[in-house]
Short mmCIF file of C-alpha atoms in Angstrom, two decimals:
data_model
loop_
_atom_site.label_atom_id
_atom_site.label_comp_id
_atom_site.label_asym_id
_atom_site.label_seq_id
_atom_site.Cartn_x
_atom_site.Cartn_y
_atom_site.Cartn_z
CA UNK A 1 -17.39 -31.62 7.12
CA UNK A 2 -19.42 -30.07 3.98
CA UNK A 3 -16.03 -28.29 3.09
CA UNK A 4 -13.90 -31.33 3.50
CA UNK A 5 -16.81 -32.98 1.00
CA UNK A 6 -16.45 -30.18 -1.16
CA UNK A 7 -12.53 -30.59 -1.66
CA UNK A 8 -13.06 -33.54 -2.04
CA UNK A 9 -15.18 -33.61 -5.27
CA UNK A 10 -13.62 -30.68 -6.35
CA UNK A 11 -10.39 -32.98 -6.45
CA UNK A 12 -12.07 -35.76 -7.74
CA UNK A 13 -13.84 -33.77 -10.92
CA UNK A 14 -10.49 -31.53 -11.23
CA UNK A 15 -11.30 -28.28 -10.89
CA UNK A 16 -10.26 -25.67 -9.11
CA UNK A 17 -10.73 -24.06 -5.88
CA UNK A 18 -11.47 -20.22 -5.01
CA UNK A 19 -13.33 -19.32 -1.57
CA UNK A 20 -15.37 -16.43 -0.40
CA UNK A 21 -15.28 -15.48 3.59
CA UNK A 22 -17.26 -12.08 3.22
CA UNK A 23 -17.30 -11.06 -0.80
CA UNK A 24 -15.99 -7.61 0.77
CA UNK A 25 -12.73 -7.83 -1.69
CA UNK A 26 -12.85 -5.51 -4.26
CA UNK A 27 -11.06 -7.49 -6.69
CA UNK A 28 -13.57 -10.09 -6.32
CA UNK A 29 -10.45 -12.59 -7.22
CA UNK A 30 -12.29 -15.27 -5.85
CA UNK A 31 -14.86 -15.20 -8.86
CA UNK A 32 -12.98 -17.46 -11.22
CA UNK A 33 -14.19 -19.07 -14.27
CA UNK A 34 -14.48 -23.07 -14.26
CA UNK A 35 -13.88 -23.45 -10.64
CA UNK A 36 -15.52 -24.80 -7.13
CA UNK A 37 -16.12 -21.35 -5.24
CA UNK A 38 -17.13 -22.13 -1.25
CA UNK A 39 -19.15 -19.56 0.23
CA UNK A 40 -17.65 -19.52 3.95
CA UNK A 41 -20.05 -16.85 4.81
CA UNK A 42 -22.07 -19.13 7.08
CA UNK A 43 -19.05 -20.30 9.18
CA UNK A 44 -19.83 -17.52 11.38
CA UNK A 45 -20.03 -18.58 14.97
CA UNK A 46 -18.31 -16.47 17.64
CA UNK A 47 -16.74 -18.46 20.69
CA UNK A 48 -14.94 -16.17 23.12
CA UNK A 49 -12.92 -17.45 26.19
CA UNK A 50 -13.02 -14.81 28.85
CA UNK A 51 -10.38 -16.17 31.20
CA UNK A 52 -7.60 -17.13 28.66
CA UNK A 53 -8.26 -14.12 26.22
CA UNK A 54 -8.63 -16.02 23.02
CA UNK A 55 -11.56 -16.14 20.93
CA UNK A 56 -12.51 -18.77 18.14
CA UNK A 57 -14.74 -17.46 14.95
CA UNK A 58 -15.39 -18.64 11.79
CA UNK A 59 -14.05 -17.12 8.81
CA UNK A 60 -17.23 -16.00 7.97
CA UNK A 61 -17.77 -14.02 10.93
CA UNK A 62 -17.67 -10.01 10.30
CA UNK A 63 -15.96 -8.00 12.03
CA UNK A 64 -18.76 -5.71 13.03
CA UNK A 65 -19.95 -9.22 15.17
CA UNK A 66 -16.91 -9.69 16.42
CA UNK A 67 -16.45 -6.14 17.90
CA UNK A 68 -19.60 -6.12 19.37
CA UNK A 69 -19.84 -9.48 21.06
CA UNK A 70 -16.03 -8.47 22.83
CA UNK A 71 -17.09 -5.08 23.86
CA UNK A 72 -19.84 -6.77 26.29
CA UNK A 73 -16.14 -8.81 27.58
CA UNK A 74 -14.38 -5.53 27.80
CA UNK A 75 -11.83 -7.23 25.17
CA UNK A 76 -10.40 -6.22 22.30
CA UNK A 77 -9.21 -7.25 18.48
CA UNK A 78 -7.66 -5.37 15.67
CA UNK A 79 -10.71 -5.94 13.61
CA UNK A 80 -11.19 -4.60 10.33
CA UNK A 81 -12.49 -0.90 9.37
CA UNK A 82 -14.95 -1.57 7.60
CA UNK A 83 -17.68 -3.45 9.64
CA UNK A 84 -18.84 -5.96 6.99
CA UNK A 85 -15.36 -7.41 6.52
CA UNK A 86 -15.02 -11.05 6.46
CA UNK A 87 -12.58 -12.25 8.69
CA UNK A 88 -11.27 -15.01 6.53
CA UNK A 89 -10.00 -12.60 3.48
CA UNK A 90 -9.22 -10.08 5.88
CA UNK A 91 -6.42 -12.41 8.16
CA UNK A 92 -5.17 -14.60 5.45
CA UNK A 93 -3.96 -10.91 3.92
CA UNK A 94 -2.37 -9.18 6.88
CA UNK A 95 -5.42 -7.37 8.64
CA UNK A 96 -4.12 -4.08 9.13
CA UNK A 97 -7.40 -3.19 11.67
CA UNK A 98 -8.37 -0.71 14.76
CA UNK A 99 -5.45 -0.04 16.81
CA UNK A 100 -2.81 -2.47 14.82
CA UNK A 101 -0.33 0.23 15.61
CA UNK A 102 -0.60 -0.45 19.48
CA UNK A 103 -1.21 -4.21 19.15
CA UNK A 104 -0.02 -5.46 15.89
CA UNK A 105 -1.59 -6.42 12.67
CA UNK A 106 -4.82 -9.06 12.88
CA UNK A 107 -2.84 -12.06 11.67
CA UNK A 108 0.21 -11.34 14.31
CA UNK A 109 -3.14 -11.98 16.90
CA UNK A 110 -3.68 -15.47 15.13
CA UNK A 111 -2.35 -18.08 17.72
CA UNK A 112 -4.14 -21.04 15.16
CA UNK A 113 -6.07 -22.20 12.66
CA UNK A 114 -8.22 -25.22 12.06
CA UNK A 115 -8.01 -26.39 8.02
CA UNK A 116 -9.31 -28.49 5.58
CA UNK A 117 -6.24 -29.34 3.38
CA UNK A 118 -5.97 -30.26 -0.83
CA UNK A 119 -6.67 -34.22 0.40
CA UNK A 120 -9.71 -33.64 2.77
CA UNK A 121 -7.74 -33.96 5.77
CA UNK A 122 -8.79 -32.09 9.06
CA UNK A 123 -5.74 -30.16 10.58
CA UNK A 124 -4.74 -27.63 13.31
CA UNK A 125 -1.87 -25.47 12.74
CA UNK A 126 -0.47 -23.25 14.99
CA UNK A 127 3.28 -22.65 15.75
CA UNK A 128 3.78 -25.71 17.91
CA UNK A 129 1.55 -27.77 15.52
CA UNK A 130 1.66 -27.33 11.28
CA UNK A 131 4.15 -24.56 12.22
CA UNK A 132 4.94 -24.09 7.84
CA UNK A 133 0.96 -23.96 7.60
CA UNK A 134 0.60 -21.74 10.41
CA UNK A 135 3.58 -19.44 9.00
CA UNK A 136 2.34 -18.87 5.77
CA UNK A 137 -1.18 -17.96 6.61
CA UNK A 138 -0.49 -14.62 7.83
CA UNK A 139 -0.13 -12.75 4.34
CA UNK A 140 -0.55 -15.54 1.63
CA UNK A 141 -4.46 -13.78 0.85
CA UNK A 142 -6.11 -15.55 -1.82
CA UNK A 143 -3.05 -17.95 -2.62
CA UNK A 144 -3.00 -19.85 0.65
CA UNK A 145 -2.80 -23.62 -0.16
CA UNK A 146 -5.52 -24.93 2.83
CA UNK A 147 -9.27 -23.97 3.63
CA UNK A 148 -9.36 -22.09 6.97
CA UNK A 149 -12.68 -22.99 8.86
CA UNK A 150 -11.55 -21.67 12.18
CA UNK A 151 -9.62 -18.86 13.43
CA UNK A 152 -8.19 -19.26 17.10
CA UNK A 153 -7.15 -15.48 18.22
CA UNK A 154 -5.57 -13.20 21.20
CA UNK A 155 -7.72 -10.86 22.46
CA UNK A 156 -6.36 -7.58 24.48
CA UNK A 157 -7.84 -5.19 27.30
CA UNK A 158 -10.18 -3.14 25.34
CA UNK A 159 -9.33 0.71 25.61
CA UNK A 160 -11.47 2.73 28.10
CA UNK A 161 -11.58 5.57 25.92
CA UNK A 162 -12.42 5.55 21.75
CA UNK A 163 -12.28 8.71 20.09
CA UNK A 164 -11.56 11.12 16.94
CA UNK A 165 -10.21 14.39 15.93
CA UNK A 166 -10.25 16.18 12.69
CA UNK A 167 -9.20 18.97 10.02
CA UNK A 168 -10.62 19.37 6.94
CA UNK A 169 -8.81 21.33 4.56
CA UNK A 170 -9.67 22.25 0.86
CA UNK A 171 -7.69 20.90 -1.92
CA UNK A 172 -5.42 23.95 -2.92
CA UNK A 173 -3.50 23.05 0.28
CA UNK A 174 -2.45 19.89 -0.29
CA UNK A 175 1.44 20.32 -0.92
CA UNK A 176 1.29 22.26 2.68
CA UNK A 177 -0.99 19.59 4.46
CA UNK A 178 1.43 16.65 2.95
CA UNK A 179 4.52 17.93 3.81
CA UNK A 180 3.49 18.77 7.56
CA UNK A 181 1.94 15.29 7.69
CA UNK A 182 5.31 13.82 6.38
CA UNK A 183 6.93 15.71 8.94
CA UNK A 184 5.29 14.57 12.46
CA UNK A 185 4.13 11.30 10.94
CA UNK A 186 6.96 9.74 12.52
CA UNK A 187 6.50 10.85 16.14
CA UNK A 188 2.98 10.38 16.00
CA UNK A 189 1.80 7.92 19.38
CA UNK A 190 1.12 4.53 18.46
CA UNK A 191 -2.48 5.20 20.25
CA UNK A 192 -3.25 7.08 16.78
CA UNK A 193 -3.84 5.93 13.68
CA UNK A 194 -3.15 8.96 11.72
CA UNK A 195 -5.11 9.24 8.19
CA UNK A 196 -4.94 12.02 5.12
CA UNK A 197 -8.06 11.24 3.13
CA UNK A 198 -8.65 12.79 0.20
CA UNK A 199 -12.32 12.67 -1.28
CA UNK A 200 -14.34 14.84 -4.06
CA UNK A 201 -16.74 15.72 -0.46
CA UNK A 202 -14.81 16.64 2.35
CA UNK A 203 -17.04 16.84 5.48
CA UNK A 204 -17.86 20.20 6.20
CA UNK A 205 -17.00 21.89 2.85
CA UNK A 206 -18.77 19.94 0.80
CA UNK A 207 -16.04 20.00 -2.38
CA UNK A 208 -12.78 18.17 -2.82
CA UNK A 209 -10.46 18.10 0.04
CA UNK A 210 -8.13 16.72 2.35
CA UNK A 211 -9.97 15.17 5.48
CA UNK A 212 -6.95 14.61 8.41
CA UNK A 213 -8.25 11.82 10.47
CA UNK A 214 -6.74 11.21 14.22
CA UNK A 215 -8.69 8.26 16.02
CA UNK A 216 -7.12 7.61 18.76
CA UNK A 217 -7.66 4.06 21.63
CA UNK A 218 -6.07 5.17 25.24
CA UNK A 219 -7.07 4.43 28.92
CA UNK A 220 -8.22 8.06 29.79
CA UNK A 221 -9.33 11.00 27.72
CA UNK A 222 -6.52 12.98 28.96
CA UNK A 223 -4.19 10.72 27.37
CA UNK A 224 -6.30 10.47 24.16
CA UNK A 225 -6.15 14.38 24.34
CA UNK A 226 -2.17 14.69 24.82
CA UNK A 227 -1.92 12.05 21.70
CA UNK A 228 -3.91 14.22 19.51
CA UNK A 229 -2.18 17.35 20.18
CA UNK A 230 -0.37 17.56 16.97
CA UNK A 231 -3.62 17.89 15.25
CA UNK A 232 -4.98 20.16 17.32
CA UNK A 233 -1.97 22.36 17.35
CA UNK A 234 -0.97 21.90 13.36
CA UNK A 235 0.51 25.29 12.49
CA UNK A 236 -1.83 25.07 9.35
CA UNK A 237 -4.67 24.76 11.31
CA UNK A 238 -5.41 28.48 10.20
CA UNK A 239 -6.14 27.29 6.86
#
C-alpha cells in the first residue's frame, strides 16, 4: 500500500520514478536527479512453502537470508554471489547465481510477481496471468515499467555436497592458463561453475595472478570429485 501511495503522488507531482531493492548495483542508476527513489529494502519477508517448492520474498530480501532460511528446508535457489544482493535488482536483470548452470538463471525460477503498476493498480503477473508483464521482467533491470513488491519462486532439492577447488597461478602465465581454459571450458559439467579470476593478490602468492576457481553442487563428493578432475589434472598444474 505505501508504494501504491507513493506512485501515486509521484504521478500526481510528475516526477519520476527510480527504486532501490538492495543499493548493491554498482552503477547506482537508481540515484537520479529530480526523481521519487523507493527504498524497497524493507520489503524483506521470507515465506517458503515446503510442500509445493515455491517460496515468496520481498524484493528487499538478500540473498544471504534467503539461502539460509532454505538450507534449514533442504531447498535450494540460484541466489546471488554476493550475499548482500538484493533480490529485486538482482531478478529484474537476469540473476546469473549459485548453480544457474544446473538449474537455470534466477529469473527462469520466477513463476510470478505481485506489482504496483504506473496508475496505482495492484497486479499479479505470471504466465497464465499479465503474461507481457510477467515476460518482460526477466531481464528488463532498471527499465522495467511496474514496481515488483513480491517475488513468487521455484525452489529445487538442495545439493548434498558444496564444495571448491583451486589453482593459483602467477601472471606471466596467463596466455597458457587462457588458452587451456578456452579449451575444456566447453566440456566442463554443468555441476561447476568454472571461474579465471584475475586480481593484483592472488591467494597464496600474494602478487598479481590468475586464481582458477571450480565450485562445484553434486549429490556425493565422489561426484563433486569426478567433476573437478580437469582442474586437478590441468597439464599446467606444474606451473
Amino acid at each position: 500500500a505505501d508504494v501504491a501511495a507513493a506512485v501515486n503522488r509521484a504521478r500526481r507531482d510528475n516526477l519520476t520514478i527510480s527504486i532501490c531493492s538492495g543499493g548493491h548495483s554498482w552503477a547506482q542508476n537508481h540515484l537520479r536527479d529530480g526523481n521519487l527513489l523507493l527504498d524497497l529494502s524493507r520489503l524483506n519477508a521470507i515465506e517458503v512453502d515446503t510442500d509445493n517448492h515455491v517460496a515468496r520474498v520481498g524484493p528487499g530480501c538478500w540473498s544471504v537470508d534467503l539461502d539460509t532460511r532454505l538450507r534449514r528446508h533442504g531447498l535450494f535457489f540460484p541466489v546471488a554471489h554476493a550475499p548482500d544482493v538484493g533480490l529485486g535488482g538482482f531478478l529484474l536483470q537476469g540473476g546469473f547465481g549459485w548453480n544457474s548452470r544446473q538449474v537455470g538463471l534466477g529469473c527462469e525460477n520466477v513463476v510470478g510477481l505481485d506489482l504496483v503498476l504506473a496508475d496505482g493498480s495492484q497486479v499479479h503477473a505470471s504466465e497464465q496471468e499479465n503474461a507481457d508483464l510477467y515476460w518482460a521482467a526477466r531481464g528488463a533491470g532498471p527499465g522495467y515499467f511496474a514496481v515488483v513488491v513480491r517475488y513468487h519462486l521455484k525452489l529445487h532439492v538442495r545439493p548434498r555436497f558444496c564444495g571448491m577447488l583451486a589453482q593459483v597461478f602467477a601472471m606471466q602465465h596467463l596466455e597458457d592458463v587462457f588458452a587451456w581454459a578456452d579449451a575444456v571450458g566447453a566440456e566442463v559439467s554443468r555441476s561447476v561453475e568454472f571461474q579465471l579470476l584475475l586480481t593484483p593478490s592472488a591467494m597464496g602468492i600474494f602478487k598479481p595472478g590468475i586464481e582458477v576457481l571450480a565450485p562445484v553442487m553434486a549429490d556425493t563428493w565422489r561426484e563433486a570429485r569426478a567433476a573437478v578432475a580437469f582442474v586437478k589434472h590441468n597439464p599446467l598444474r606444474r606451473k
